[in-house]
Amino acid sequence: MSGSRIAKFYRKSVQKRLELLHERGTLNDADYAMLQPGVSLLNAETADRLTENVIGVFSMPLGLGLNFQINGLDYLVPMVVEEPSVVAAVSSTALLVRQAGGFASSSDEPLLIGQVQIVDVADPARARQALLAQFEHILQLANSGHANMVARGGGARGIEVHLRGATAQNGELLVVHLLVDTRDAMGANLVNSMCESIAPLIEQISAGRVFLRILSNLTDRALVRAQAVIPEALLATGDYPGDRVRDGIILASEFAAMDPYRATTHNKGIMNGIDAVAIATGNDWRAIEAAAHAYAARGPRYAPLSTWSANDAGDLVGELTMPLKVGTVGGQVESNPAVRIAHTILDVASARELAEVMAAVGLAQNLAALKALSTTGIQHGHMRLHARAVAVAAGTGPARFDEVVERLLVDGEIKVWKARQVLAELEARPSPVRAPPTAVPRAAAPQAAVPPTAAMPAAAVPTRAPLGAHSQVGYGKIILLGEHSVVYGRRAIAAPIGLTVRAEVVRGEPGQAPVITDWNVDGSAQETISPDVSHQVAALIAARLGLPESGVRVDVFSELPRASGLGASAAFAVALIRATAECFSIELSDEQVSSLAFECEQIVHGTPSGIDNTVATFGRPILFKKTDAPSGHEISDIVTPHPIPIVIGLSGVHALTAHTVAAVRAAWLHNRARYDAIFDQIDSLVGEGADALRRGDTAELGELMNINQGLLNALQVSSPELEQMVAIARRAGALGAKLTGGGGGGAIIALAGPAGAEPIRTALHQAGYITYLTEIR
């Protein structure tokens, strides 16, 4: 199968996720079609054949656990679970363990136990010996009706006979255990039928009376083990050194070992992961739960299924042992399309392999919970996902969803009633009253400074125009490290922010001049986005896409302040390109969108680096370098182990990137050696910053940001307002603060420290500055 690392999978829409899996070959055409949003995988008619009194089909979310590497193999793990944070937690933890070499899992040959109860036995000890002496005869009878299972290497393997003590009225209780290898089947029906078949022989040999004949769900002859060994350095976060995180996890593990109340919650966390995979793969999660908790209670008190300790090298070592009998064949897999697709995605060869994957998922979920509990607390990552669930419960649609979630998080009141209140407030805002189209002179398409780096398709103009507006967004961005030096072939780190520019495009009458109108987010009109520039951009897009001479109306809804260093012009270009292409039914790849947006940026900024259009298009943190390659750049994803909070502060001073870029260029031309040395120093900071981000080392990242700010000041692109804001943020607890973007005004970014983002935002507000809160994820 293809790899389990899919960067920023969570940022994509459901449809985009399906398209990506289809392109990778994870989903075939039929499965891709079946998973389309709105398509029911299990219809009521099929469900009626699977259980009784059916009135419908109950749905639950199907997600993918990412980043898993188990015994050297990659797995995309399907998980069915409604609880927020489970899938995100296992994916994040799997990435951490992957960096340490992945999980190691092993399993016993999985045997089920069938129980035959014998009562009214005159001589229990003699009966026990007689049964053991006849074990071959008993096994032969048990296997006689299951030739196919025996041919596959399975079948009854042995018996045990246990004396359990006196019953109230029926003498000593004897129990025969029939040990059965059911191979890749769950095997309950097989074992029950074998117990039924041997009952008469058992009665004859024991001279007693057989009563119950049924399997046991305590599957302690099918144990599975998972292990993870994680170096201390990988456990470090921006606020906690690795040894403290390790010791906190060990201390939490000791708590579970000594206290059954804590052990119950500890094991529930493990089962959060295992049950989700069991449901997705059609396994009996109730039997799995029963076995796990019975096994945990086998000693003098209920105990944890996993333990965490340190080895001689100081590494954190996690070990999980539990009974886990699962199946990969049978009625559920073959009759339920959703289960079949889950098995296709997971791509395991046997039931034992599935059990080994499930054990690794359980250990990952356990580590995620213990790590959170021993550092920032379990609620830190849970509340955003909880807010999303609350927004859904309140009936929030896609158009307002993100805004409602953010308001809930800011207010700290994550309740359904609050979400409804926020939604009502947002929907009560007046809708934009759009003025009738006015004639705007059409600008001639300028010649691009460089030819497009990705060929554009010819327009596929439909015979009938689509109804309604076509809406798309472009992401704003911050540059963490590397402004200005990136223009000269050095590296930079950039990340998207939650603020976007949205463009709505509606086709007009042929020959009508294009109209571009800019709206405030509250629905009031504002001055059009740089009319001359915006129309040049629109004309270039039309020319590159080969559009006919038909008018369009473009409504722009921008959350991004312009001339602030947050990539508003690139976000505008990307939104307009995508919405226009959608309006005229033109297929564009992300690379083509980014390439055309770069040409638009040349109109706006003269000599852009290419970083703004790249982030605006792809919407993920990247390490960027401008090159002479056909694409014009090299990019690589940067994945952080946990979200990193960033405060954006606006200086209120508008500054055009084109002006500061031109000023730096003039200085560089005057003394290249001096400025190249500064660019090299910044590039070195960028390399160290990328490593710090991947480790989640916010203290190191903050120090690098502070140094970078000093070098940007040396380039003379800072300003008094920016320097004041940086100083305020640092005094308020920021680990690092610097300008972002072109400088000369615009914005700063501040990396929140242990006290969080609120003290920084409060201090900047008191000084009269506007702030936004975002995260690097």
XYZ file of C-alpha atoms in Angstrom, residues 60 174 209 323 413 577 628 730:
8
model
C -21.081 7.295 12.533
C -16.271 -29.662 35.728
C -24.623 -34.252 32.606
C -6.248 -10.519 24.529
C -18.303 28.726 26.587
C -8.347 31.978 -10.065
C 15.806 27.926 -11.177
C 8.125 39.948 24.588
